[in-house]
XYZ file of C-alpha atoms in Angstrom:
670
model
C 30.447 -7.841 -0.545
C 31.825 -8.311 2.957
C 29.374 -5.681 4.384
C 26.568 -7.563 2.906
C 27.963 -10.845 4.304
C 27.673 -9.166 7.686
C 24.053 -8.363 7.146
C 23.362 -12.080 6.235
C 25.016 -13.040 9.612
C 22.900 -10.587 11.364
C 19.923 -12.164 9.715
C 20.784 -15.649 10.600
C 21.202 -14.529 14.526
C 17.731 -12.874 14.201
C 16.221 -16.170 12.639
C 17.188 -18.104 15.544
C 14.741 -16.046 17.580
C 12.041 -16.574 15.085
C 11.688 -20.041 16.717
C 10.091 -18.441 19.494
C 8.322 -15.135 18.508
C 7.777 -14.145 22.298
C 11.311 -14.068 23.278
C 12.146 -11.003 21.325
C 9.204 -9.234 23.021
C 10.230 -10.192 26.452
C 13.786 -8.879 25.809
C 12.750 -5.592 24.573
C 10.360 -5.134 27.284
C 13.217 -5.913 29.823
C 15.242 -3.229 28.177
C 12.432 -0.639 28.341
C 12.048 -1.609 31.969
C 15.849 -0.988 32.620
C 15.428 2.456 30.988
C 12.571 3.373 33.483
C 10.016 3.155 30.514
C 7.525 0.961 32.441
C 4.483 2.055 30.675
C 5.975 0.873 27.422
C 7.461 -2.180 29.055
C 4.113 -3.163 30.232
C 2.667 -2.906 26.915
C 5.201 -5.257 25.598
C 4.479 -7.639 28.254
C 0.706 -7.413 27.531
C 1.448 -8.112 23.979
C 3.207 -11.301 25.068
C 0.363 -12.465 27.019
C -2.194 -11.871 24.290
C -0.549 -14.827 22.560
C 0.702 -16.922 25.393
C -1.663 -16.423 28.479
C 0.510 -18.815 30.571
C 3.897 -16.879 30.099
C 5.101 -16.484 33.867
C 7.933 -14.341 32.805
C 5.446 -12.050 31.104
C 3.218 -11.758 34.257
C 6.327 -11.258 36.487
C 7.456 -8.435 34.184
C 4.061 -6.783 34.238
C 3.882 -6.878 38.032
C 7.302 -5.390 38.291
C 6.304 -2.555 36.012
C 2.856 -1.982 37.741
C 4.833 -2.050 41.071
C 7.037 0.790 39.731
C 3.815 2.624 38.611
C 2.287 2.175 42.159
C -0.669 0.105 40.629
C -0.335 -2.289 43.604
C -3.505 -4.360 43.188
C -2.949 -5.160 39.719
C 0.760 -5.892 40.198
C -0.404 -8.269 43.013
C -2.642 -10.104 40.521
C 0.342 -10.256 38.065
C 2.758 -11.592 40.589
C 0.047 -14.286 41.791
C -0.393 -15.324 38.184
C 3.223 -15.658 37.508
C 3.405 -18.000 40.617
C 0.177 -19.928 39.213
C 2.219 -20.854 36.014
C 5.806 -21.016 37.566
C 5.452 -21.745 41.421
C 9.460 -21.872 41.537
C 9.578 -18.053 40.286
C 10.958 -16.618 43.760
C 10.919 -13.192 42.072
C 7.165 -13.294 41.938
C 7.030 -14.040 45.704
C 9.227 -11.118 46.386
C 6.967 -8.888 44.157
C 3.895 -10.099 46.077
C 5.374 -9.331 49.271
C 6.384 -5.968 48.203
C 2.914 -5.281 46.888
C 1.131 -6.306 50.095
C 3.479 -4.091 52.052
C 2.774 -1.121 49.632
C -1.024 -1.952 50.405
C -0.430 -1.944 54.137
C -1.678 -5.675 54.180
C 0.963 -6.576 57.133
C -0.255 -10.365 57.708
C -0.263 -11.226 53.901
C 3.046 -9.559 53.561
C 4.671 -11.452 56.462
C 3.251 -14.711 54.960
C 4.889 -13.982 51.599
C 8.309 -12.711 53.128
C 8.274 -15.902 55.142
C 7.689 -18.069 51.947
C 10.678 -16.104 50.275
C 12.695 -16.883 53.284
C 12.031 -20.562 52.883
C 12.438 -20.752 49.084
C 14.534 -17.791 47.554
C 18.128 -17.212 46.757
C 20.761 -16.210 49.337
C 20.131 -12.530 48.724
C 16.368 -12.979 48.810
C 16.512 -14.843 51.985
C 18.527 -12.147 53.552
C 16.222 -9.275 52.367
C 13.169 -11.377 53.559
C 14.417 -11.749 57.265
C 15.175 -8.151 57.233
C 11.567 -7.112 56.070
C 10.056 -9.725 58.592
C 12.146 -8.093 61.493
C 10.926 -4.552 60.436
C 7.287 -5.748 60.193
C 7.360 -7.544 63.516
C 9.148 -4.509 65.181
C 12.117 -6.922 66.213
C 14.430 -5.030 63.899
C 14.128 -1.323 64.032
C 17.159 -0.411 61.736
C 16.001 -2.744 58.836
C 19.171 -4.968 58.851
C 18.960 -8.644 58.823
C 20.151 -10.330 61.903
C 20.944 -13.581 60.219
C 20.931 -15.435 56.834
C 17.393 -17.043 56.940
C 17.618 -20.876 57.604
C 16.313 -23.548 55.192
C 15.798 -27.065 55.346
C 19.388 -27.490 53.849
C 20.963 -24.915 56.074
C 18.870 -25.104 59.497
C 19.627 -23.072 62.339
C 21.346 -26.117 64.285
C 24.783 -24.704 62.922
C 26.332 -22.130 60.744
C 27.315 -22.867 57.281
C 29.859 -26.004 57.113
C 32.622 -23.764 55.715
C 32.056 -20.820 57.829
C 34.308 -21.446 60.754
C 36.057 -24.009 63.021
C 32.898 -23.553 65.196
C 30.738 -25.011 62.640
C 33.111 -27.866 61.970
C 32.972 -28.723 65.625
C 29.304 -28.706 65.489
C 29.324 -31.072 62.496
C 31.762 -33.473 64.112
C 30.952 -34.203 67.890
C 33.903 -33.541 70.370
C 35.487 -36.597 71.937
C 34.433 -35.356 75.357
C 30.780 -35.298 74.459
C 30.930 -38.639 72.742
C 32.455 -40.162 75.762
C 29.565 -39.311 77.911
C 27.302 -41.529 75.744
C 27.105 -45.304 75.287
C 26.937 -44.648 71.590
C 29.703 -43.918 69.231
C 29.783 -41.206 66.572
C 33.087 -41.987 64.717
C 32.403 -45.280 63.088
C 33.079 -45.792 59.493
C 29.414 -45.937 58.776
C 28.736 -42.761 60.874
C 31.507 -40.977 58.879
C 29.905 -42.242 55.602
C 26.708 -40.680 56.599
C 28.263 -37.211 57.471
C 30.059 -37.261 54.176
C 26.880 -37.733 52.305
C 24.912 -35.280 54.538
C 27.601 -32.442 53.903
C 27.224 -33.011 50.134
C 23.343 -32.531 50.751
C 22.920 -36.080 49.227
C 19.920 -36.853 51.620
C 18.804 -40.275 50.171
C 22.289 -41.739 50.177
C 22.982 -40.353 53.800
C 19.626 -41.882 54.858
C 20.911 -45.147 53.954
C 24.065 -44.803 55.739
C 22.015 -43.961 58.978
C 20.080 -47.194 58.542
C 23.363 -48.908 58.458
C 24.491 -47.326 61.436
C 21.280 -48.285 63.349
C 21.721 -51.866 62.213
C 24.995 -52.160 64.137
C 24.037 -49.957 66.871
C 20.286 -49.799 67.457
C 19.050 -46.739 69.296
C 21.745 -44.383 68.271
C 20.375 -40.944 68.780
C 22.790 -39.376 66.502
C 21.736 -41.559 63.543
C 18.149 -41.018 64.229
C 18.892 -37.118 64.170
C 20.551 -36.962 60.909
C 18.063 -39.478 59.415
C 15.420 -37.108 60.396
C 17.044 -34.171 58.859
C 17.281 -36.041 55.612
C 13.842 -37.273 55.731
C 12.668 -33.668 56.489
C 14.667 -32.532 53.316
C 13.120 -35.353 51.226
C 9.479 -34.244 52.369
C 8.941 -37.542 54.099
C 7.605 -35.637 57.414
C 5.843 -38.609 59.126
C 9.210 -40.526 59.031
C 10.939 -37.243 59.986
C 8.788 -37.218 63.147
C 9.572 -40.646 64.176
C 13.313 -40.123 63.696
C 13.400 -36.730 65.779
C 11.463 -38.175 68.582
C 14.306 -40.614 69.111
C 17.098 -38.324 68.813
C 16.824 -35.803 71.661
C 19.679 -37.571 73.638
C 22.203 -36.920 70.876
C 24.797 -34.863 72.758
C 25.690 -32.367 70.273
C 22.586 -31.534 68.348
C 19.658 -33.340 69.788
C 17.945 -30.249 70.880
C 17.730 -29.152 67.258
C 14.967 -31.775 66.977
C 12.620 -29.495 68.587
C 13.227 -26.996 65.858
C 12.488 -29.542 63.089
C 9.544 -30.903 64.896
C 8.197 -27.276 65.132
C 8.887 -26.802 61.277
C 6.893 -30.040 60.565
C 3.883 -29.089 62.575
C 4.084 -25.563 61.204
C 3.728 -27.148 57.703
C 0.744 -29.426 58.979
C -1.045 -26.235 60.059
C -0.909 -27.310 63.850
C 0.108 -23.928 65.442
C -0.126 -25.211 69.093
C 2.377 -28.008 68.458
C 4.572 -26.056 66.398
C 4.858 -23.088 68.964
C 5.401 -25.844 71.726
C 8.320 -27.227 70.041
C 9.698 -24.038 69.132
C 9.673 -22.919 72.869
C 11.556 -25.897 73.735
C 14.080 -25.262 71.023
C 14.550 -21.619 72.567
C 15.151 -23.196 75.873
C 18.112 -25.340 74.790
C 19.724 -23.651 71.659
C 22.782 -21.655 72.246
C 22.536 -20.073 68.759
C 21.568 -16.556 68.662
C 20.404 -16.645 64.994
C 18.491 -19.890 65.678
C 16.802 -18.025 68.503
C 16.017 -14.958 66.245
C 14.600 -17.089 63.604
C 12.358 -19.164 65.722
C 11.054 -15.874 67.669
C 10.175 -14.529 64.149
C 8.251 -17.854 63.343
C 6.338 -17.835 66.590
C 5.413 -14.136 66.233
C 4.111 -14.858 62.669
C 2.142 -17.778 64.066
C 0.724 -15.850 66.740
C -0.233 -12.885 64.484
C -3.473 -14.547 63.233
C -4.230 -15.860 66.776
C -4.260 -13.149 69.186
C -7.184 -11.090 69.724
C -6.970 -7.295 70.327
C -6.483 -6.267 73.815
C -9.163 -3.271 73.461
C -12.521 -4.447 72.654
C -13.952 -3.645 69.383
C -17.639 -3.766 69.169
C -17.800 -5.052 65.646
C -15.195 -7.775 66.239
C -16.791 -8.691 69.531
C -20.232 -9.079 67.709
C -18.722 -11.394 64.987
C -17.027 -13.365 67.507
C -20.107 -13.646 69.588
C -21.953 -15.317 66.972
C -19.037 -17.765 65.992
C -20.208 -20.199 68.773
C -23.539 -21.806 69.994
C -23.625 -20.191 73.384
C -22.417 -16.766 72.057
C -19.236 -16.408 73.950
C -17.792 -12.862 73.763
C -14.559 -11.815 72.384
C -13.238 -11.261 75.879
C -13.252 -14.986 76.518
C -10.431 -15.456 73.708
C -8.385 -12.461 74.876
C -4.735 -13.105 75.739
C -1.736 -11.056 76.590
C 1.106 -13.681 76.788
C 2.508 -16.499 74.755
C 1.126 -19.061 77.305
C -2.442 -17.512 77.308
C -2.438 -17.185 73.662
C -1.610 -20.899 73.262
C -4.400 -21.854 75.754
C -6.736 -19.474 74.233
C -6.114 -20.908 70.358
C -6.679 -24.427 72.075
C -9.985 -23.240 73.694
C -11.164 -21.443 70.419
C -10.536 -24.725 68.506
C -12.451 -26.869 70.893
C -15.349 -24.500 71.250
C -15.402 -24.168 67.407
C -15.462 -28.049 66.815
C -18.040 -28.490 69.887
C -20.359 -25.978 68.297
C -19.784 -27.570 64.712
C -20.766 -31.121 66.125
C -23.720 -29.611 67.834
C -25.017 -27.997 64.690
C -24.677 -31.641 62.890
C -26.826 -33.263 65.606
C -29.549 -30.737 64.880
C -29.302 -30.569 61.282
C -26.731 -32.065 59.145
C -24.866 -30.083 56.632
C -26.525 -29.838 53.215
C -25.099 -32.367 50.991
C -25.699 -30.475 47.896
C -24.467 -27.978 48.192
C -27.508 -26.080 47.067
C -25.704 -24.134 44.672
C -22.299 -24.216 42.849
C -21.647 -21.232 40.682
C -18.736 -20.890 37.896
C -16.151 -18.118 38.650
C -14.014 -15.723 36.405
C -11.122 -17.662 37.061
C -12.412 -20.907 35.873
C -13.050 -22.534 39.102
C -16.215 -23.017 41.102
C -17.961 -21.361 44.169
C -20.056 -23.261 46.568
C -23.153 -22.121 48.466
C -24.206 -24.898 50.931
C -27.188 -23.276 51.864
C -29.123 -20.159 50.148
C -31.175 -19.687 53.278
C -29.245 -20.291 56.386
C -26.756 -17.828 58.080
C -23.783 -16.751 55.958
C -25.407 -16.912 52.702
C -25.358 -13.030 52.180
C -21.571 -13.248 53.175
C -20.828 -15.908 50.847
C -22.473 -13.797 48.067
C -20.577 -10.804 48.925
C -17.292 -12.976 48.642
C -18.483 -14.433 45.299
C -19.125 -10.927 43.900
C -15.544 -9.914 44.843
C -14.151 -13.133 43.167
C -15.937 -12.095 39.858
C -14.275 -8.854 39.895
C -10.938 -10.531 40.570
C -10.515 -8.689 43.860
C -8.914 -11.850 45.249
C -7.507 -10.463 48.526
C -10.645 -8.827 49.290
C -12.501 -12.110 48.643
C -10.087 -14.025 50.646
C -10.719 -11.742 53.643
C -14.280 -11.919 53.146
C -14.262 -15.744 53.335
C -12.089 -15.961 56.306
C -14.610 -13.859 58.096
C -17.561 -15.872 57.001
C -15.700 -19.110 58.152
C -15.055 -17.576 61.676
C -18.274 -15.572 61.899
C -20.463 -18.478 61.398
C -18.268 -21.235 62.577
C -20.270 -24.582 62.583
C -22.624 -23.816 60.007
C -23.020 -25.306 56.411
C -22.048 -22.009 54.944
C -18.802 -22.069 57.060
C -17.765 -25.283 55.473
C -18.651 -24.028 51.838
C -16.567 -20.986 52.925
C -13.508 -23.171 53.701
C -13.990 -24.945 50.330
C -14.292 -21.670 48.335
C -10.916 -20.317 50.221
C -9.045 -23.563 49.333
C -10.295 -23.065 45.566
C -9.034 -19.531 45.461
C -5.741 -20.414 47.230
C -5.394 -23.269 44.777
C -5.920 -20.836 41.786
C -3.326 -18.438 43.213
C -0.647 -21.169 43.822
C -0.483 -20.442 47.401
C 0.026 -24.154 48.030
C 1.227 -23.610 51.732
C -1.967 -22.075 52.526
C -3.946 -24.839 50.748
C -2.003 -27.305 52.925
C -2.537 -25.537 56.328
C -6.243 -24.988 55.799
C -6.790 -28.421 54.038
C -5.477 -30.146 57.072
C -7.266 -27.931 59.456
C -10.625 -28.463 57.611
C -9.954 -32.360 57.603
C -9.668 -32.403 61.605
C -13.514 -31.625 61.461
C -16.241 -33.844 60.786
C -16.355 -33.184 56.882
C -19.112 -34.924 54.715
C -19.039 -35.545 51.017
C -18.829 -34.076 48.569
C -16.769 -31.552 50.530
C -14.329 -34.098 51.988
C -13.068 -35.507 48.494
C -12.898 -31.879 47.179
C -10.701 -30.855 49.910
C -8.681 -33.919 49.716
C -7.789 -33.521 45.960
C -6.883 -29.911 46.490
C -4.585 -30.966 49.344
C -3.140 -33.690 47.152
C -2.779 -31.237 44.329
C -0.855 -28.597 46.401
C 1.188 -31.447 48.396
C 2.486 -32.487 44.752
C 3.329 -28.894 43.934
C 5.306 -28.757 46.893
C 7.001 -32.064 45.881
C 5.576 -34.049 48.638
C 4.650 -36.927 46.326
C 4.172 -39.554 48.979
C 1.742 -37.540 51.003
C 0.047 -36.276 48.088
C -0.488 -39.989 46.785
C -1.964 -40.875 50.275
C -4.426 -38.081 50.177
C -5.349 -38.698 46.674
C -6.182 -42.263 47.327
C -9.224 -41.274 49.881
C -10.640 -39.101 47.033
C -14.118 -40.169 45.597
C -14.335 -38.580 42.130
C -17.311 -37.421 39.859
C -19.098 -35.578 42.655
C -20.719 -32.316 42.679
C -17.705 -30.444 43.705
C -15.175 -32.561 41.855
C -12.687 -33.859 41.023
C -13.649 -35.754 37.860
C -12.074 -39.068 37.249
C -9.937 -37.423 34.385
C -8.610 -34.721 36.951
C -7.733 -37.364 39.422
C -6.075 -39.818 37.088
C -4.063 -36.581 35.759
C -2.796 -35.923 39.151
C -2.127 -39.630 39.687
C 0.187 -39.456 36.505
C 1.856 -36.466 37.757
C 2.638 -38.217 41.084
C 3.751 -41.458 39.093
C 6.172 -39.518 36.971
C 8.088 -38.343 39.897
C 7.348 -40.860 42.739
C 6.397 -44.018 40.953
C 7.987 -43.876 37.680
C 7.514 -47.576 37.034
C 3.766 -47.287 36.836
C 3.733 -45.547 33.536
C 2.435 -42.001 33.878
C 1.721 -41.677 30.020
C -0.550 -44.473 30.247
C -2.289 -42.997 33.414
C -2.731 -39.700 31.544
C -4.251 -41.731 28.545
C -6.942 -43.150 30.996
C -7.608 -39.668 32.195
C -8.194 -38.371 28.742
C -10.671 -41.232 28.027
C -12.369 -40.625 31.094
C -12.944 -37.014 30.845
C -16.334 -35.820 29.034
C -15.548 -32.221 28.984
C -13.959 -31.417 25.311
C -11.897 -28.339 26.943
C -10.351 -30.468 29.855
C -9.783 -33.367 27.664
C -7.467 -30.996 25.463
C -5.844 -29.730 28.818
C -4.934 -33.310 29.612
C -3.853 -34.058 26.032
C -1.518 -31.056 26.300
C 0.107 -32.530 29.425
C 0.552 -35.868 27.694
C 2.190 -34.184 24.663
C 4.512 -32.292 27.009
C 5.271 -35.472 28.946
C 6.184 -37.173 25.711
C 8.542 -34.161 24.726
C 10.387 -34.430 27.876
C 10.709 -38.211 27.635
C 12.108 -37.207 24.075
C 9.305 -39.180 22.335
C 8.662 -36.845 19.599
C 6.475 -39.120 17.143
C 3.929 -39.569 20.163
C 4.162 -35.735 21.108
C 3.402 -34.822 17.455
C 0.586 -37.325 17.244
C -0.898 -35.917 20.646
C -0.473 -32.270 19.428
C -2.427 -33.227 16.312
C -5.364 -34.795 18.313
C -5.574 -31.354 20.142
C -5.348 -29.380 16.850
C -8.048 -31.492 15.053
C -10.514 -31.142 17.865
C -10.494 -27.210 18.452
C -12.901 -24.826 17.178
C -11.973 -21.592 15.363
C -10.324 -18.838 17.603
C -10.054 -20.897 20.661
C -7.046 -20.216 23.176
C -4.673 -22.545 24.816
C -4.292 -25.460 24.755
C -5.353 -25.507 20.988
C -3.116 -22.449 20.065
C -0.165 -24.077 21.724
C -0.587 -27.334 19.826
C -0.740 -25.708 16.615
C 2.376 -23.532 17.454
C 4.325 -26.392 18.880
C 3.318 -28.516 15.641
C 4.648 -25.563 13.424
C 7.895 -25.377 15.374
C 8.557 -29.040 15.635
C 8.190 -29.733 11.816
C 10.116 -26.465 11.012
C 13.161 -27.408 12.991
C 12.824 -30.930 11.648
C 12.682 -29.408 8.180
C 9.466 -31.233 7.424
C 8.305 -28.553 5.099
C 4.737 -29.851 4.092
C 3.962 -30.270 7.722
C 5.138 -27.054 8.766
C 3.160 -25.244 5.959
C 0.097 -27.402 7.198
C 0.213 -26.083 10.585
C 1.368 -22.531 9.831
C -1.667 -22.094 7.523
C -3.912 -23.897 10.064
C -2.715 -21.329 12.853
C -3.915 -18.597 10.425
C -7.185 -19.995 9.775
C -7.963 -20.985 13.458
C -6.702 -17.689 14.862
C -7.725 -15.477 12.074
C -8.749 -12.852 14.863
C -5.311 -12.790 16.399
C -3.011 -10.443 14.411
C 0.211 -11.366 16.360
C -0.119 -14.968 15.473
C -1.426 -14.651 11.979
C 1.707 -12.257 11.308
C 4.012 -14.768 12.946
C 2.518 -17.678 10.841
C 2.864 -15.572 7.422
C 6.447 -14.958 8.322
C 7.461 -18.571 9.107
C 5.652 -19.621 5.930
C 7.873 -17.037 4.001
C 10.665 -18.579 5.808
C 9.766 -22.216 4.797
C 9.718 -21.226 1.077
C 13.152 -19.289 1.558
C 14.561 -22.497 3.167
C 13.370 -24.449 0.133
C 14.834 -21.609 -2.317
C 11.504 -20.836 -3.693
C 12.293 -17.320 -3.879
C 8.940 -16.315 -5.624
C 6.731 -17.791 -3.046
C 8.827 -16.529 -0.138
C 8.731 -12.940 -1.470
C 4.942 -13.401 -2.081
C 4.186 -14.297 1.680
C 6.594 -11.550 2.872
C 4.834 -9.036 0.715
C 1.390 -10.090 1.967
C 2.859 -9.707 5.757
C 4.250 -6.233 4.908
C 0.979 -5.312 3.425
C -1.578 -6.832 5.818
C 0.095 -6.109 9.032
C 2.174 -2.999 8.567
C 4.171 -1.715 11.489
C 4.265 -5.041 13.344
C 7.563 -6.556 14.506
C 7.211 -9.444 12.042
C 6.468 -7.225 9.161
C 9.692 -5.230 9.890
C 11.431 -8.642 9.905
C 9.708 -9.824 6.573
C 11.148 -6.555 4.903
C 14.719 -7.535 5.963
C 14.192 -11.319 4.817
C 12.700 -10.206 1.486
C 15.718 -7.884 0.739
C 18.091 -10.676 1.690
C 16.169 -13.382 -0.607
C 16.108 -10.876 -3.618
C 19.859 -10.195 -3.044
C 20.761 -13.659 -2.976
C 18.850 -14.423 -6.056
C 20.402 -11.666 -7.994
C 23.985 -12.611 -6.862
C 24.044 -16.336 -7.357
C 26.946 -16.095 -9.813
C 28.852 -13.841 -7.556
C 28.621 -16.030 -4.404
C 29.742 -19.057 -6.298
C 32.974 -17.243 -7.316
């Protein structure tokens, strides 16, 4: 009897997992991977993705398995998809960097290690700095020279608890303060520092405002206010603050570092490098110097031309401007000459572009927009002018999902035919691909760069929308809101009004909660004519209602999706039915649970995994209602129709348990 009671307890534990049929497979896959059985683990991850095509953890696991199996290109695709569905999954960034290194794509590896140094855990940051040093040849032993500095812990000082030295850095010495006409120990200043040390940026920023009311022009207040604004993503305000803080005795020089970071994010390499060089001249920090030198090297890696002429490269560069300048015109062999070269290249490119507009304006079509395998669109500005064949080559690579090769081809097209209509199309296609791969830093850098050119519609609104989307994903809500406000919707390259309103709703939920983001999403749904896109917006609305704990409205929205879906369609239809079944089961609304588990079988009859799960849950519903006959009937059906599956094995256990309970009612009562 006691033994069987333990069995029942075990069943109860298993039943908790039945609420999420994918969690068990993920756990099993992880155990297989830990045992070195990577092929079997990969099969488990694939099974999860066959049900839930947006499961970031499954993509991450599949990428890890493929990385271990040395299938680097497919591993790269998996890591990029993991980031697409969970941009904060830093393990995916690390995996992508590893894959790029294995594929000998140094520049891309550097970019991803740099991203990890910005966003990763302390351990990941240390690893990232070490790898960056190795790739740049500045760290031959492969040891990290420093803990990478983030906006929360910039190279202006060591960690606050590390030593007395850092304490002195955070609190200006009396000698230093005595040389200034400003005070740095007032109650308001100390309050600002206290909030700053706790990383409460918003509260700290308010304190610096109070300091400046009593002591206008205080460079220390401007400095700390700038750091707070930087960490809050308010870059334009940060620039204003930092430019007024250079005279702060203790840390004013660090403003050059932060300004470099700001302009690096904005994609202005020349300004970023200029500020970084000023920081290098002033800082006494060896760690700070090491980081900034790495940043400058990374920025220059995509700028400097090879010292030895290559006939192909020279030919490509020669055709990139109207007067056919040779690659030698852009050669550089020092930091100063590289900066001058980059500025000259930009000026020549813009001049050629403006000249081309005088002779023949950009095609306002574009002439052709083709759908891609990943669901986006690919633009051909002109099918007859130079660059069309190169764009077709890039498009073919996209259709094969050879994304890195497609990116390389598009970058070549943009540079090779600078100033032509198809160069602008290449920029749009690059942004679309970066967006799909969730490479938001690259979207922001390229988007800002493109908008410095004379960009006509419909390209301008499409670029602004993608820029706003990535800014929002980077939690730069105010900047994203500003970009979105200039977007004209429903043009040939998008976005639709529905897409624009959906992004507006996402901004409102974080940045302007008083504007009522559910109402904005409802307007987006009404404005969207495409049924599939309409259901995607409905899914966002349902998920928002769930976050707001408004279950009745969430249920109704999920129902709207389920009632508007054809048979055997993928997410969001499948997810809506799945969620309706789970919500009603948890609420013990048995009639509704049965309705949607049956609908799951009807609408996904070609999906054995989902059908077997639905049969299992129907059996569980009857079991919960003490309807032994019906519970056993559905368990038997599952065992017969889907033998050997995970849910069939679970059904056998549950069937035995139900029967045992039925046969021992009297015993249990005693």
